[in-house]
Coordinates of C-alpha atoms and ligand atoms in Angstrom, one line a residue:
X196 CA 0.0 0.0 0.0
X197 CA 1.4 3.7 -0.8
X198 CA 1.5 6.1 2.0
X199 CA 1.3 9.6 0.9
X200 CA 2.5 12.2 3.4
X201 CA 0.6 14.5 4.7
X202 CA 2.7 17.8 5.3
X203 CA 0.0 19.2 7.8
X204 CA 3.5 21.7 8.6
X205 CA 2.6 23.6 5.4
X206 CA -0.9 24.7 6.8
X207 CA 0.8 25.1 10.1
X208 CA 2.8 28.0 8.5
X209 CA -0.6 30.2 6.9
X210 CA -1.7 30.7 10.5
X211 CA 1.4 32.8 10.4
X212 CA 0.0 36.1 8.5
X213 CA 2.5 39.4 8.0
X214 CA 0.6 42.5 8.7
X215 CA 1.5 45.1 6.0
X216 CA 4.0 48.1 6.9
X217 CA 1.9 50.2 4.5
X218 CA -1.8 49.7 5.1
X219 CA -1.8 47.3 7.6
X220 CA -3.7 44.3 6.6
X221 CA -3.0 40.7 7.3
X222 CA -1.7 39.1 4.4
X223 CA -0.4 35.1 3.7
X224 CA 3.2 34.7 4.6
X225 CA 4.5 33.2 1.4
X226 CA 2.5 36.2 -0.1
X227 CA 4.9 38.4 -3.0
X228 CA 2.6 41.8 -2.6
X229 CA 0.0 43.2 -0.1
X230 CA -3.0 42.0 -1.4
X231 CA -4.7 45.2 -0.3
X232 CA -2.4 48.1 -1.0
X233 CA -0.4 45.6 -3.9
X234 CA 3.3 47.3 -1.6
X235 CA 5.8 44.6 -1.8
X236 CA 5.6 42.7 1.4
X237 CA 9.7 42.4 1.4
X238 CA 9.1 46.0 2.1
X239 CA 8.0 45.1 5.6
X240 CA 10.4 42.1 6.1
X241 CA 13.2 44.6 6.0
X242 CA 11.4 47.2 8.2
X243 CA 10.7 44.5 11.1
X244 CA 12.7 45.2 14.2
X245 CA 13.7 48.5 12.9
X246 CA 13.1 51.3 16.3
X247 CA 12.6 53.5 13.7
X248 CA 10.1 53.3 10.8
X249 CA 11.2 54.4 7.6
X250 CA 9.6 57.7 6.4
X251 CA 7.7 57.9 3.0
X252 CA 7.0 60.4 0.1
X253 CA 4.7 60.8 -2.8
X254 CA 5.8 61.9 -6.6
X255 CA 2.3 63.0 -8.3
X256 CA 1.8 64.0 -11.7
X257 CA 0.1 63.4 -15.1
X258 CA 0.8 60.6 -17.1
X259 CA 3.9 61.9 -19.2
X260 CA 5.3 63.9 -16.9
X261 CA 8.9 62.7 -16.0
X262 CA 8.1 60.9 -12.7
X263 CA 9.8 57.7 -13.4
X264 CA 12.7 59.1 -15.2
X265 CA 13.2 62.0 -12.6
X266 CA 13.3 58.8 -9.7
X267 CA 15.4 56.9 -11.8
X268 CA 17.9 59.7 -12.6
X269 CA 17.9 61.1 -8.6
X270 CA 19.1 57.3 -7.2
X271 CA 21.8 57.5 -9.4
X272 CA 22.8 60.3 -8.9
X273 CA 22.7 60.2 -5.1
X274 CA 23.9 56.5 -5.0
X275 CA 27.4 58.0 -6.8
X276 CA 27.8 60.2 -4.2
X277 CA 30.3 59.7 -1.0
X278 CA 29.7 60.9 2.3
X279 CA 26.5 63.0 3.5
X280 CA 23.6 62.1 1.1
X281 CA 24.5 58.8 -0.2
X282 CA 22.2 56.7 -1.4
X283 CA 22.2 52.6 -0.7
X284 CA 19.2 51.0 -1.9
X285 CA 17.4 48.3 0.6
X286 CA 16.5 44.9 -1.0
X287 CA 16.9 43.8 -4.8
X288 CA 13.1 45.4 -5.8
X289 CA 14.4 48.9 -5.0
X290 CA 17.1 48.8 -7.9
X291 CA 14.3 47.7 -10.6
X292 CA 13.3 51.2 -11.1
X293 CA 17.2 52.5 -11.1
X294 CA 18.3 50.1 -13.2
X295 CA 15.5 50.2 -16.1
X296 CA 15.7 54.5 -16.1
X297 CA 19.7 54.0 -16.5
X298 CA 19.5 51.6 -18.7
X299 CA 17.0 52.7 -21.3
X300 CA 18.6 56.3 -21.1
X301 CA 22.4 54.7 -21.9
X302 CA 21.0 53.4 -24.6
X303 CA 19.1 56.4 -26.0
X304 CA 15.6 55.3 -24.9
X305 CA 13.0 56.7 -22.4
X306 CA 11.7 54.4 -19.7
X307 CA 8.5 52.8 -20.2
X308 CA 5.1 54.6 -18.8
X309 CA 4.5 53.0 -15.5
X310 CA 1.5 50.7 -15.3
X311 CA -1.8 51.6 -14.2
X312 CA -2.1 48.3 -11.7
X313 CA -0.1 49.1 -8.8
X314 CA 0.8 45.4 -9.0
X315 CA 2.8 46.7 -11.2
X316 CA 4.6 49.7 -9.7
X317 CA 8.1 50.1 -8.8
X318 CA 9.0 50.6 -4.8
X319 CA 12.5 52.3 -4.0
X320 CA 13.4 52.1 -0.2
X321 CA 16.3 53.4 0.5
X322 CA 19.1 54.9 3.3
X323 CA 20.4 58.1 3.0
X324 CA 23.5 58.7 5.3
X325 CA 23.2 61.8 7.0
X326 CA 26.2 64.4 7.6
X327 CA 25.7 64.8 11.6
X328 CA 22.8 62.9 12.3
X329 CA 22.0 59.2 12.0
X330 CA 20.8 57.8 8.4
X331 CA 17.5 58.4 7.2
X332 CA 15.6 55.6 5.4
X333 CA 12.8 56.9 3.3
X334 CA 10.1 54.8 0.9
X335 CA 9.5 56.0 -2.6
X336 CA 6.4 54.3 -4.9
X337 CA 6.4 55.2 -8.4
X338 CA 2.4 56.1 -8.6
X339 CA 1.2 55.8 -12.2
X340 CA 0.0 59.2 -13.6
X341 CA -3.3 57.7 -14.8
X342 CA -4.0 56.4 -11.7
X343 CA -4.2 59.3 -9.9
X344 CA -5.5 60.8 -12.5
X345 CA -8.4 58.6 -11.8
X346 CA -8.5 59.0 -8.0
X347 CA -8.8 62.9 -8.7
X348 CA -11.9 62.5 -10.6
X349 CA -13.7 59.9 -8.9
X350 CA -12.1 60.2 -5.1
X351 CA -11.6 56.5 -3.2
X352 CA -11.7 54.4 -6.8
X353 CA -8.6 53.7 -6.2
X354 CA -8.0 53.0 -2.8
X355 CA -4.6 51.6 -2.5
X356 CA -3.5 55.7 -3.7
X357 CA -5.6 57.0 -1.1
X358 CA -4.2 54.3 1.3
X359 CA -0.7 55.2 0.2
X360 CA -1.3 59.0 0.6
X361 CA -2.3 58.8 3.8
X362 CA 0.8 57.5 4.7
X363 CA 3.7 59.7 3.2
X364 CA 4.7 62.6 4.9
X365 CA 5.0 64.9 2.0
X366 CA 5.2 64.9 -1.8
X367 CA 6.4 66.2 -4.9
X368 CA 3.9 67.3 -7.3
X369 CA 5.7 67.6 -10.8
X370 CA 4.7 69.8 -13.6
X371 CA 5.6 69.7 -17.1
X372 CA 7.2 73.2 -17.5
X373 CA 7.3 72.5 -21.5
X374 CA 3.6 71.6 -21.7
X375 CA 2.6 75.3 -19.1
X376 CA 5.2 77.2 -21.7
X377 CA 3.4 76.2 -24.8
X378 CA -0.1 77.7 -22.6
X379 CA -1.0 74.2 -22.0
X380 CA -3.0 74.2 -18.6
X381 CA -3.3 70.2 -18.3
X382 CA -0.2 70.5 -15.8
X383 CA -2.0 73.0 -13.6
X384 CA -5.7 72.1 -13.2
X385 CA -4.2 68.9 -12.4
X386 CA -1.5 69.9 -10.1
X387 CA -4.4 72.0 -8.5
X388 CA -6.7 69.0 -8.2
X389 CA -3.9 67.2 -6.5
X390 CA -3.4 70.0 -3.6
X391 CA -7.4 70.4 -2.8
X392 CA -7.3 66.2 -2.5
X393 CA -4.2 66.1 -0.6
X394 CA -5.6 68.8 1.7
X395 CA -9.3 67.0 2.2
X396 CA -8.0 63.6 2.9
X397 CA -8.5 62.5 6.0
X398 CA -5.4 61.6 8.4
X399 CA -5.1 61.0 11.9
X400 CA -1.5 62.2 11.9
X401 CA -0.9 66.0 11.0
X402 CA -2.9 66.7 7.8
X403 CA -1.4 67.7 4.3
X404 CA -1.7 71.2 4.7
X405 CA 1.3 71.3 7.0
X406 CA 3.3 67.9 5.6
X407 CA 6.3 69.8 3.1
X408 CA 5.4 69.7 -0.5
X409 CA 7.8 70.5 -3.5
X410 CA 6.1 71.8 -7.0
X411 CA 8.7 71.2 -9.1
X412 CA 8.8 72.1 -12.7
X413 CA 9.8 69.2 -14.2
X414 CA 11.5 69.5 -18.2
X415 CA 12.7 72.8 -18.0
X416 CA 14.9 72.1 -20.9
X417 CA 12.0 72.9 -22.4
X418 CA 11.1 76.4 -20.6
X419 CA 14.9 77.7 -19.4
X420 CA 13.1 80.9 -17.6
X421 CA 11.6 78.3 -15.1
X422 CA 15.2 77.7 -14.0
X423 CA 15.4 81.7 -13.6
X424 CA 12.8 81.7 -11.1
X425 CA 10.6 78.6 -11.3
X426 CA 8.2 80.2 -8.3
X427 CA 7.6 83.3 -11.3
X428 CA 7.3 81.0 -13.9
X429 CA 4.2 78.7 -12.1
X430 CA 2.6 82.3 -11.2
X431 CA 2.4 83.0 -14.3
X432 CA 2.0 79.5 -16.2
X433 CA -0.2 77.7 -13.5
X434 CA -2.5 80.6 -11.8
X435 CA -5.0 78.0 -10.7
X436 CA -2.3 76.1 -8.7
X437 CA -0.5 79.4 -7.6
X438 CA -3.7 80.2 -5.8
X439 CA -4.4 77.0 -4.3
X440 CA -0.7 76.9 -3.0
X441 CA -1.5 79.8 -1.2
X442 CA -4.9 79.1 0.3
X443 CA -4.2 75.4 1.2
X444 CA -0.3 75.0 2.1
X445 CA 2.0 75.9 4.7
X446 CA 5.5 74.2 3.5
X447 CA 5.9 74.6 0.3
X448 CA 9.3 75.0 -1.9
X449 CA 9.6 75.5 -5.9
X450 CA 12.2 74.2 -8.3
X451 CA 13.1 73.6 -11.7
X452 CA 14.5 70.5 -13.4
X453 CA 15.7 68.4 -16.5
X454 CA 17.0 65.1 -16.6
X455 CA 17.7 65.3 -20.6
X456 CA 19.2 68.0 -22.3
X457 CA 16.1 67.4 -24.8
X458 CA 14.1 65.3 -27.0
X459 CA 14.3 64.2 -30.5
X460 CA 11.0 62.7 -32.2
X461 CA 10.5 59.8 -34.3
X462 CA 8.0 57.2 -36.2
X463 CA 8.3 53.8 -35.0
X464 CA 6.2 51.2 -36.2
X465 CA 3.7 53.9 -36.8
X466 CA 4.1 55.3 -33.7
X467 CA 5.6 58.8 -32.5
X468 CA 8.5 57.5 -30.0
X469 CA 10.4 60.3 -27.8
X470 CA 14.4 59.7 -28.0
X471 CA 16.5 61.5 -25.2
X472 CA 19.2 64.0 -27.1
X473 CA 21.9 63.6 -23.7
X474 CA 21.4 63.0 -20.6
X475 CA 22.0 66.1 -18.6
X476 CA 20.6 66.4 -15.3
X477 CA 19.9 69.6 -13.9
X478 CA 18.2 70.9 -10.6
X479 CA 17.4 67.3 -9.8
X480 CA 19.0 66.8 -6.2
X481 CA 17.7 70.0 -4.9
X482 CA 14.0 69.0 -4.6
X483 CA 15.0 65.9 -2.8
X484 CA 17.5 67.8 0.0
X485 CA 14.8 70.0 0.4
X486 CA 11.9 67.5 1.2
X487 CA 13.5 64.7 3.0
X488 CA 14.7 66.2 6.1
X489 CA 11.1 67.7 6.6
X490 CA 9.2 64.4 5.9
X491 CA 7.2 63.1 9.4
Ligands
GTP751 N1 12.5 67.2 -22.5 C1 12.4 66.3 -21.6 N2 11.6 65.3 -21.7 C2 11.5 64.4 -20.6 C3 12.2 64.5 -19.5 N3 11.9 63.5 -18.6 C4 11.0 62.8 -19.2 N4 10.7 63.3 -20.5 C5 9.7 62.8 -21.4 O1 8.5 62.5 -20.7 C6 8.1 61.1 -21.0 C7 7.5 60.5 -19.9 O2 8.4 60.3 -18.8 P1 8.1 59.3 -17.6 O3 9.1 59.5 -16.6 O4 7.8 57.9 -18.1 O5 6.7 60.0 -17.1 P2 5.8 59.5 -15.9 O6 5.4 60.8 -15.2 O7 6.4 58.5 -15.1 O8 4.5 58.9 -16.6 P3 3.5 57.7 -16.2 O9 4.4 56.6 -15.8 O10 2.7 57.4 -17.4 O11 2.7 58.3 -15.1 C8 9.4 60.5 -21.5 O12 9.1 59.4 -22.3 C9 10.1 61.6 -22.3 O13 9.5 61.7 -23.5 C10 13.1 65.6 -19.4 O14 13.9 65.9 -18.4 N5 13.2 66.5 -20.4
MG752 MG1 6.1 56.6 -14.7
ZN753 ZN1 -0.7 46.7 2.2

């Protein structure tokens, strides 16, 4: 007669269950992502026993707006660097996003748009050594643009963003500075919808309108006079966010940045592909320095 064995240990282990760092559900503990907030759940392996919890920030935009080539570019940039502000990147997921933005731009190609399904979104935790005081650790998602595009118009249809949100300490909201100097508004009605959410959300920890936020013009190669004064140029480009600044925010800083010295068009496969001219950074750190030593 054949025995078959019974390895009644495996159900043993699911009454285990790992509560989420990010929205705090129980999930299984062979499980790859949160099943509620879709975070990766190594995220909370590596935070486990840590006295101090890591703090966490937001980059919102558009679809299209430099987000995942601005995140890509900053890592390296700060991972190069010796000393204070070093960069080392905690577990093997938060080099996916590095490594693909480096690795497209080497070879003259702009990253792919970041999926909608937060399944699929990248997670960059990382340490930053500090120049007198300890290191700070700090989580970074990559939020797609047309997700919270959709949360803006339809508020808690996507609750994993408004579970996320909840839980970062401040933000940078990004504005295409080549789209506002062309008299496109897209940048600022959205950037505008994005404060009035931010500030009605609902937190039991100090609210958005006093966590730091960073409006950052993002491809000023496009518009140099934002680099003169970026806080003139979104006066004058993006009144409707301007005037929300004011009414709704108390920490707020402006900046202008490139990543690419610009961008060269071109059909592929019947399609209009954008091709990075050289990769110049500019004004990319700054935002950054400013917003991670005020982050709660
Ligand atoms: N001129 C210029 N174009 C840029 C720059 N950074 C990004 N781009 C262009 O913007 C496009 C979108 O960049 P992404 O970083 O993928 O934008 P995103 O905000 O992450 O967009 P989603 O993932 O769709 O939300 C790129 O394919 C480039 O065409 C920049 O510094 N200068
Ligand atoms: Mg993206
Ligand atoms: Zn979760």
């Amino acid at each position: 007669m054949n025995s078959v064995p019974l390895d009644s240990f495996r159900l043993a282990r699911y009454a285990r269950s790992v509560s989420c760092f990010i929205c705090g559900e129980e999930n299984l503990y062979d499980a790859d992502r949160c099943r509620h907030c879709r975070a990766p759940l190594a995220l909370t392996y590596q935070i486990a026993n840590q006295k101090r919890p890591p703090r966490m920030m937001a980059v919102l935009a558009p679809p299209g707006s430099g987000k995942t080539v601005y995140l890509g570019i900053v890592t390296d940039i700060l991972a190069r660097r010796d000393g204070a502000g070093q960069l080392t990147a905690r577990g093997a997921f938060s080099v996916a996003l590095w490594q693909a933005a480096v690795t497209n731009l080497t070879e003259g190609w702009y990253p792919q748009s970041t999926h909608d399904d937060p399944s699929g979104w990248s997670w960059v935790h990382c340490r930053l050594a500090g120049a007198l005081r300890r290191p700070v650790e700090v989580i970074v998602p990559d939020i797609s643009g047309r997700a919270m595009e959709r949360e803006l118009e339809c508020p808690h249809s996507q609750p994993f963003l408004n579970i996320v949100l909840r839980k970062c300490g401040g933000a940078a909201i990004l504005l295409d500075a080549g789209r506002l100097a062309q008299g496109d508004r897209a940048p600022d009605f959205f950037a505008l919808k994005c404060i009035t959410y931010l500030s009605e959300l609902n937190t039991t920890r100090r609210g958005w309108s006093s966590r730091p936020i960073a409006i950052v013009l993002s491809k000023s190669d496009a518009a140099p006079d934002a680099f003169t004064d970026p806080r003139k140029f979104l006066r004058r480009c993006a009144p409707g966010t301007w005037h929300q600044i004011r009414e709704h925010l108390q920490t707020v800083a402006f900046f202008a940045t490139a990543t690419t010295a610009g961008t060269a068009w071109q059909r592929v496969n019947g399609a209009r592909v954008a091709f990075p001219l050289r990769v110049e950074p500019r004004g990319v750190v700054e935002p950054i320095e400013w917003l991670i030593p005020r982050l709660r």
